[in-house]
Amino acid sequence: MKRINVLSALLLLVLAAPPAARAADPGPCDLPEAHQFDFWVGSWEVHAQGRVVGHNRISRILGGCTLLEEYDTSPRPYAGKSFNWYDPTDGRWHQVWVDNGGLRLHLTGGLADGAMVLAGERVQDGAPVTDRITWTAAADGTVRQHWETSGDGGATWATAFDGLYRPLAADGEVR
């Protein structure tokens, strides 16, 4: 009986210990693949066609398992948010985007030639549309986001948005 109590106490100590204190396999958020999109983490001033079109903040949340995107175009009243995560069960990245204009995107994909490429299908005006968004990090610290759409199953593509993300310093100035 005494031995069972000692074993029970040891088991409780192991289970109550913080994850870092336990010698365990890395969790899904610790996998190298779960950090492939880290180049996008930060605060950004977004430029398109030579002018500032918005601000975006990408932060790691939920214990580092998810990237939260918070985009706004103040003073213009457009805003949107996305959740981005790596799913080790299917080996792909996922994004769910929602904006205040009613757009909902469900994208999946992964790293291809050093760029994050996510794509998905939706219906617009009763017709299927394919969205493909590519994020590419540059040596100067900027990130290009190129969003393309196709209404013919990917035979042809049109640019919906081509933005350059410039990193912001803590004081809100472009670096």
Short mmCIF file of C-alpha atoms in Angstrom, two decimals:
data_model
loop_
_atom_site.label_atom_id
_atom_site.label_comp_id
_atom_site.label_asym_id
_atom_site.label_seq_id
_atom_site.Cartn_x
_atom_site.Cartn_y
_atom_site.Cartn_z
CA MET A 1 0.00 0.00 0.00
CA LYS A 2 2.83 2.37 0.90
CA ARG A 3 4.51 1.61 -2.42
CA ILE A 4 1.31 2.50 -4.35
CA ASN A 5 1.07 5.85 -2.52
CA VAL A 6 4.69 6.67 -3.36
CA LEU A 7 4.17 5.72 -7.01
CA SER A 8 0.96 7.76 -7.13
CA ALA A 9 2.74 10.77 -5.64
CA LEU A 10 5.58 10.49 -8.18
CA LEU A 11 3.10 10.19 -11.04
CA LEU A 12 1.29 13.32 -9.86
CA LEU A 13 4.57 15.23 -9.68
CA VAL A 14 5.48 14.24 -13.23
CA LEU A 15 2.05 15.15 -14.59
CA ALA A 16 1.95 18.45 -12.69
CA ALA A 17 5.42 19.50 -13.86
CA PRO A 18 5.53 22.15 -16.58
CA PRO A 19 6.03 20.74 -20.08
CA ALA A 20 9.62 22.05 -20.24
CA ALA A 21 10.47 20.08 -17.10
CA ARG A 22 9.34 16.79 -18.67
CA ALA A 23 11.62 14.94 -21.03
CA ALA A 24 9.07 14.34 -23.79
CA ASP A 25 8.89 14.38 -27.52
CA PRO A 26 8.41 17.84 -29.01
CA GLY A 27 4.80 18.89 -29.40
CA PRO A 28 3.25 19.74 -32.76
CA CYS A 29 3.99 23.45 -32.23
CA ASP A 30 7.70 22.71 -31.69
CA LEU A 31 8.19 20.99 -35.04
CA PRO A 32 10.44 22.87 -37.48
CA GLU A 33 7.57 22.93 -40.00
CA ALA A 34 5.43 24.85 -37.49
CA HIS A 35 7.92 27.74 -37.77
CA GLN A 36 8.15 27.97 -41.57
CA PHE A 37 5.88 31.05 -41.55
CA ASP A 38 7.77 32.87 -38.76
CA PHE A 39 9.22 35.30 -41.31
CA TRP A 40 5.78 36.95 -41.36
CA VAL A 41 5.61 37.57 -37.59
CA GLY A 42 5.86 41.27 -36.73
CA SER A 43 4.22 44.63 -37.22
CA TRP A 44 4.04 45.86 -40.80
CA GLU A 45 3.16 48.85 -42.93
CA VAL A 46 1.59 47.48 -46.11
CA HIS A 47 2.26 49.15 -49.47
CA ALA A 48 0.60 48.55 -52.84
CA GLN A 49 0.96 50.53 -56.04
CA GLY A 50 3.46 52.86 -54.35
CA ARG A 51 1.30 53.93 -51.41
CA VAL A 52 0.47 52.81 -47.88
CA VAL A 53 -2.73 50.75 -47.93
CA GLY A 54 -2.82 49.37 -44.40
CA HIS A 55 -1.13 48.01 -41.34
CA ASN A 56 -0.81 44.39 -40.34
CA ARG A 57 0.28 42.76 -37.11
CA ILE A 58 1.18 39.08 -37.09
CA SER A 59 1.70 37.51 -33.68
CA ARG A 60 2.17 34.03 -32.29
CA ILE A 61 -0.70 33.02 -29.99
CA LEU A 62 -2.00 29.91 -28.24
CA GLY A 63 1.40 28.82 -26.98
CA GLY A 64 3.05 29.50 -30.33
CA CYS A 65 0.76 27.12 -32.22
CA THR A 66 -1.06 29.75 -34.25
CA LEU A 67 -0.25 32.97 -36.10
CA LEU A 68 -2.88 35.67 -35.64
CA GLU A 69 -3.09 38.25 -38.42
CA GLU A 70 -4.77 41.59 -37.65
CA TYR A 71 -5.11 43.83 -40.71
CA ASP A 72 -6.63 47.29 -40.86
CA THR A 73 -6.63 50.16 -43.30
CA SER A 74 -7.52 53.04 -41.02
CA PRO A 75 -8.73 55.61 -41.72
CA ARG A 76 -10.57 53.54 -44.35
CA PRO A 77 -12.90 51.15 -42.53
CA TYR A 78 -11.58 47.85 -43.92
CA ALA A 79 -10.33 45.23 -41.46
CA GLY A 80 -9.73 41.52 -41.38
CA LYS A 81 -8.16 38.78 -39.31
CA SER A 82 -6.77 35.35 -39.97
CA PHE A 83 -5.65 32.32 -38.04
CA ASN A 84 -2.72 30.42 -39.53
CA TRP A 85 -1.39 27.09 -38.29
CA TYR A 86 0.63 24.06 -39.29
CA ASP A 87 -1.24 20.75 -38.95
CA PRO A 88 1.14 17.82 -38.50
CA THR A 89 -1.64 15.34 -39.24
CA ASP A 90 -1.83 16.42 -42.89
CA GLY A 91 1.59 18.12 -43.14
CA ARG A 92 0.08 21.38 -44.41
CA TRP A 93 -0.40 24.98 -43.37
CA HIS A 94 -3.96 26.29 -43.02
CA GLN A 95 -5.41 29.79 -42.99
CA VAL A 96 -8.91 31.00 -42.21
CA TRP A 97 -9.40 34.67 -43.17
CA VAL A 98 -12.46 36.74 -42.24
CA ASP A 99 -13.00 40.42 -43.06
CA ASN A 100 -15.63 43.04 -42.37
CA GLY A 101 -16.76 42.96 -46.00
CA GLY A 102 -18.04 39.38 -45.78
CA LEU A 103 -15.06 37.64 -47.42
CA ARG A 104 -14.16 34.25 -45.98
CA LEU A 105 -11.10 32.34 -47.20
CA HIS A 106 -10.11 28.81 -46.25
CA LEU A 107 -6.61 28.19 -47.60
CA THR A 108 -4.13 25.33 -47.32
CA GLY A 109 -0.61 24.75 -48.59
CA GLY A 110 2.95 25.08 -47.46
CA LEU A 111 6.47 26.19 -48.16
CA ALA A 112 7.48 26.02 -51.84
CA ASP A 113 10.84 27.31 -53.07
CA GLY A 114 11.26 29.42 -49.91
CA ALA A 115 7.82 31.07 -50.16
CA MET A 116 4.62 30.24 -48.27
CA VAL A 117 1.90 29.37 -50.79
CA LEU A 118 -1.67 28.82 -49.63
CA ALA A 119 -4.67 28.21 -51.90
CA GLY A 120 -8.35 27.44 -51.61
CA GLU A 121 -11.73 27.42 -53.30
CA ARG A 122 -14.77 29.63 -52.67
CA VAL A 123 -17.92 30.71 -54.48
CA GLN A 124 -18.34 34.29 -55.66
CA ASP A 125 -21.51 35.41 -57.41
CA GLY A 126 -22.50 31.77 -57.88
CA ALA A 127 -19.25 30.80 -59.62
CA PRO A 128 -16.24 28.92 -58.23
CA VAL A 129 -13.11 30.98 -57.57
CA THR A 130 -9.66 29.70 -56.67
CA ASP A 131 -7.51 31.92 -54.45
CA ARG A 132 -3.74 31.51 -54.27
CA ILE A 133 -1.68 33.70 -51.95
CA THR A 134 2.12 33.66 -51.89
CA TRP A 135 4.24 35.29 -49.17
CA THR A 136 7.91 35.74 -49.99
CA ALA A 137 10.52 37.09 -47.54
CA ALA A 138 13.24 39.33 -49.00
CA ALA A 139 16.78 39.84 -47.73
CA ASP A 140 15.98 43.47 -46.81
CA GLY A 141 13.38 42.33 -44.23
CA THR A 142 10.32 43.04 -46.36
CA VAL A 143 7.68 40.45 -47.27
CA ARG A 144 5.77 40.40 -50.56
CA GLN A 145 2.19 39.14 -50.48
CA HIS A 146 0.85 38.26 -53.92
CA TRP A 147 -2.82 37.23 -54.04
CA GLU A 148 -4.07 35.75 -57.28
CA THR A 149 -7.52 34.51 -58.28
CA SER A 150 -8.70 32.15 -60.99
CA GLY A 151 -12.21 31.61 -62.28
CA ASP A 152 -11.25 28.78 -64.63
CA GLY A 153 -9.76 26.20 -62.29
CA GLY A 154 -6.24 27.63 -62.44
CA ALA A 155 -5.83 27.85 -66.22
CA THR A 156 -5.40 31.63 -65.93
CA TRP A 157 -4.70 33.90 -62.96
CA ALA A 158 -5.39 37.56 -62.18
CA THR A 159 -3.70 39.57 -59.44
CA ALA A 160 -6.18 40.59 -56.72
CA PHE A 161 -3.54 42.19 -54.48
CA ASP A 162 0.22 42.67 -54.69
CA GLY A 163 1.51 44.14 -51.46
CA LEU A 164 4.88 44.85 -49.93
CA TYR A 165 5.12 44.52 -46.16
CA ARG A 166 7.66 46.86 -44.59
CA PRO A 167 8.59 46.10 -40.97
CA LEU A 168 7.67 48.64 -38.30
CA ALA A 169 9.93 49.41 -35.36
CA ALA A 170 8.52 49.49 -31.82
CA ASP A 171 7.88 53.23 -32.19
CA GLY A 172 5.69 52.63 -35.26
CA GLU A 173 8.24 53.94 -37.76
CA VAL A 174 9.18 51.92 -40.84
CA ARG A 175 12.57 50.25 -40.39
#
